[in-house]
Amino acid sequence: MSDFTLVGQLPRHHYIWIDTEYTHREPIGFIPAVWYGLVSLRGSVWGCTVMLESGAIYRNLPPHAIAFNDSPDKWSVCDAQRWDCYGERFTTLEYAYLYGLAVSAHCNSGTLSHNCAGTYLFTVAPVMDGYSMYPHQAKEFAFVQLDNGRLTIQPTNHLVFHDRSFTKNKSMQFPLDVMKCQSESASCEKII
């Protein structure tokens, strides 16, 4: 785990496909790439840094331009990510317990929400900004490879994981009706 400002690296690189509509003057469809870095700009979606087969580096590629096969489903920026980046500082980590687990992500296409099945890749946690310093707003973001060939980046309250040896939620439905958001911080030294 490392602390990054503006740019940083993934816990491990991923072989992907990118939509050349976002990278080439004359788009040619999806081409192979290696995704190894991230860019965090306040008020923007996560930017992905990739190396193309030509050896060229492309920085700040939007997440809806990333695919895990050469003919993925149509995807929008709202499907790819729920919230913009909070600031420039972040940390990346790969939770060993979650790595490779099946996950249901609650994706959002504008006004239409739907559940998407996929696999956990890694987590990014914003740090030292106004949102992450406030308990009501602090979030970690899981990057999920979806079964439809796409990437989605969702806060943990929009995900349900399936661990065959532990979880009982076979339908992978979201337990939002029984869960509450954390709204305060505990301290053993608060003055009363």
Coordinates of C-alpha atoms in Angstrom, one line a residue:
M1 CA 0.0 0.0 0.0
S2 CA 1.4 3.4 -1.0
D3 CA 0.2 7.0 -0.7
F4 CA 0.0 8.8 -4.0
T5 CA -0.6 12.4 -5.1
L6 CA -2.2 12.9 -8.5
V7 CA -0.7 9.7 -10.1
G8 CA -0.1 6.3 -8.7
Q9 CA 0.3 2.6 -9.6
L10 CA -2.1 -0.3 -9.3
P11 CA -1.3 -3.1 -6.9
R12 CA -0.7 -5.2 -10.0
H13 CA -0.9 -4.6 -13.7
H14 CA -3.9 -5.9 -15.8
Y15 CA -4.0 -6.9 -19.4
I16 CA -7.0 -5.1 -20.9
W17 CA -8.5 -3.7 -24.1
I18 CA -9.0 0.0 -24.7
D19 CA -11.5 1.8 -27.0
T20 CA -9.5 3.7 -29.5
E21 CA -12.3 6.2 -29.8
Y22 CA -10.6 7.8 -26.7
T23 CA -7.0 7.4 -27.9
H24 CA -6.7 7.6 -31.7
R25 CA -7.4 10.3 -34.3
E26 CA -9.0 7.6 -36.4
P27 CA -10.6 5.0 -34.1
I28 CA -10.1 1.3 -35.0
G29 CA -12.1 -0.4 -32.3
F30 CA -10.6 -2.1 -29.2
I31 CA -6.9 -2.8 -29.0
P32 CA -4.8 -4.6 -26.3
A33 CA -3.1 -2.7 -23.6
V34 CA -1.5 -3.1 -20.1
W35 CA -3.2 -1.0 -17.4
Y36 CA -0.8 -0.2 -14.6
G37 CA -1.6 3.3 -13.2
L38 CA -4.2 5.8 -12.0
V39 CA -4.7 9.5 -12.1
S40 CA -6.9 11.3 -9.5
L41 CA -8.1 14.8 -10.4
R42 CA -10.7 16.4 -8.1
G43 CA -14.1 16.4 -9.7
S44 CA -13.2 14.0 -12.5
V45 CA -13.5 10.3 -13.0
W46 CA -10.5 8.1 -12.3
G47 CA -7.9 8.2 -15.1
C48 CA -6.3 5.0 -16.2
T49 CA -2.6 4.9 -17.4
V50 CA -1.9 2.2 -20.0
M51 CA 0.8 1.0 -22.3
L52 CA -0.2 0.2 -25.8
E53 CA 1.4 -2.6 -27.9
S54 CA 3.3 0.1 -29.8
G55 CA 5.1 0.9 -26.5
A56 CA 3.3 4.3 -26.3
I57 CA 1.9 5.4 -22.9
Y58 CA -1.6 6.8 -22.7
R59 CA -2.4 8.7 -19.4
N60 CA -5.8 9.6 -17.9
L61 CA -7.9 7.3 -20.1
P62 CA -11.5 7.3 -18.7
P63 CA -12.7 4.1 -17.0
H64 CA -15.5 3.5 -19.5
A65 CA -12.8 3.2 -22.3
I66 CA -11.4 0.1 -20.5
A67 CA -12.6 -3.4 -21.4
F68 CA -11.6 -7.0 -20.5
N69 CA -12.3 -8.4 -24.0
D70 CA -12.3 -7.0 -27.5
S71 CA -16.1 -6.9 -27.9
P72 CA -17.6 -5.7 -24.6
D73 CA -21.0 -4.3 -23.9
K74 CA -21.8 -0.7 -24.6
W75 CA -20.8 1.3 -21.5
S76 CA -21.2 4.9 -20.2
V77 CA -19.2 6.9 -17.7
C78 CA -22.1 6.6 -15.2
D79 CA -21.9 2.8 -15.5
A80 CA -18.2 2.8 -15.0
Q81 CA -18.1 5.1 -11.9
R82 CA -20.6 6.4 -9.3
W83 CA -18.7 9.3 -7.8
D84 CA -16.0 11.6 -9.1
C85 CA -12.6 11.7 -7.4
Y86 CA -12.5 13.6 -4.1
G87 CA -9.1 15.0 -4.5
E88 CA -5.5 14.3 -5.6
R89 CA -4.4 12.1 -2.8
F90 CA -5.2 8.4 -2.7
T91 CA -3.9 5.0 -1.8
T92 CA -4.3 1.7 -3.7
L93 CA -4.5 -1.7 -2.1
E94 CA -5.5 -5.2 -2.9
Y95 CA -7.4 -6.8 -0.1
A96 CA -6.1 -10.4 -0.1
Y97 CA -9.4 -11.7 1.3
L98 CA -11.5 -10.0 -1.4
Y99 CA -9.2 -10.6 -4.4
G100 CA -11.0 -12.7 -7.0
L101 CA -14.3 -12.9 -5.1
A102 CA -17.5 -12.8 -7.0
V103 CA -19.3 -9.5 -6.5
S104 CA -22.6 -7.9 -7.5
A105 CA -22.2 -4.2 -8.2
H106 CA -25.1 -1.8 -8.2
C107 CA -24.2 0.2 -11.4
N108 CA -26.0 3.4 -12.4
S109 CA -26.8 4.5 -15.9
G110 CA -28.1 8.0 -15.3
T111 CA -31.6 7.3 -13.9
L112 CA -31.5 3.5 -14.5
S113 CA -29.8 1.4 -11.8
H114 CA -29.0 -2.3 -12.4
N115 CA -26.9 -5.1 -10.8
C116 CA -23.9 -6.3 -12.6
A117 CA -22.0 -9.5 -11.7
G118 CA -18.2 -9.4 -11.6
T119 CA -14.9 -10.1 -9.8
Y120 CA -13.1 -7.8 -7.3
L121 CA -9.7 -6.4 -8.6
F122 CA -8.5 -3.9 -6.0
T123 CA -9.5 -0.9 -3.8
V124 CA -8.6 2.8 -3.9
A125 CA -9.1 5.0 -0.9
P126 CA -9.1 8.8 -1.2
V127 CA -7.1 10.4 1.7
M128 CA -6.7 13.8 3.2
D129 CA -9.5 15.6 1.5
G130 CA -12.7 17.2 2.8
Y131 CA -14.9 14.2 2.0
S132 CA -12.6 11.4 3.3
M133 CA -12.0 13.3 6.5
Y134 CA -15.7 13.4 7.3
P135 CA -17.3 10.1 8.5
H136 CA -20.6 10.7 6.6
Q137 CA -18.7 10.9 3.3
A138 CA -15.6 8.7 3.7
K139 CA -15.6 5.9 1.1
E140 CA -13.3 3.3 -0.4
F141 CA -13.8 2.5 -4.1
A142 CA -13.6 -1.1 -5.4
F143 CA -12.5 -1.6 -8.9
V144 CA -14.5 -4.6 -10.4
Q145 CA -14.1 -6.5 -13.6
L146 CA -17.6 -7.2 -14.7
D147 CA -18.8 -10.4 -16.5
N148 CA -20.0 -8.1 -19.4
G149 CA -16.3 -7.3 -20.1
R150 CA -16.4 -3.9 -18.5
L151 CA -14.9 -2.0 -15.5
T152 CA -17.0 -0.5 -12.8
I153 CA -15.7 1.6 -9.8
Q154 CA -18.2 1.5 -6.9
P155 CA -18.2 2.5 -3.2
T156 CA -18.5 -0.4 -0.8
N157 CA -22.1 0.3 0.0
H158 CA -23.0 -0.5 -3.7
L159 CA -21.3 -4.0 -3.6
V160 CA -22.3 -7.4 -2.3
F161 CA -19.5 -10.0 -2.2
H162 CA -19.9 -13.8 -2.3
D163 CA -17.5 -16.0 -0.3
R164 CA -18.8 -19.6 -0.7
S165 CA -17.3 -20.6 2.7
F166 CA -18.9 -17.7 4.6
T167 CA -21.7 -15.6 3.1
K168 CA -25.3 -16.7 3.3
N169 CA -26.7 -14.3 0.8
K170 CA -27.1 -16.7 -2.2
S171 CA -29.2 -14.2 -4.2
M172 CA -26.5 -11.5 -3.7
Q173 CA -29.3 -8.9 -3.0
F174 CA -28.2 -5.6 -1.4
P175 CA -29.1 -5.5 2.3
L176 CA -29.5 -1.7 2.2
D177 CA -32.8 -1.8 4.0
V178 CA -31.1 -3.2 7.2
M179 CA -27.8 -1.4 7.0
K180 CA -27.0 2.1 8.1
C181 CA -24.3 4.5 7.0
Q182 CA -21.5 5.3 9.5
S183 CA -22.2 8.8 10.8
E184 CA -19.7 9.4 13.6
S185 CA -16.2 8.6 14.7
A186 CA -15.4 6.9 18.0
S187 CA -12.8 8.4 20.3
C188 CA -11.6 7.2 23.7
E189 CA -10.2 10.7 24.5
K190 CA -13.2 12.9 23.7
I191 CA -14.0 15.6 26.3
I192 CA -17.6 15.3 27.5

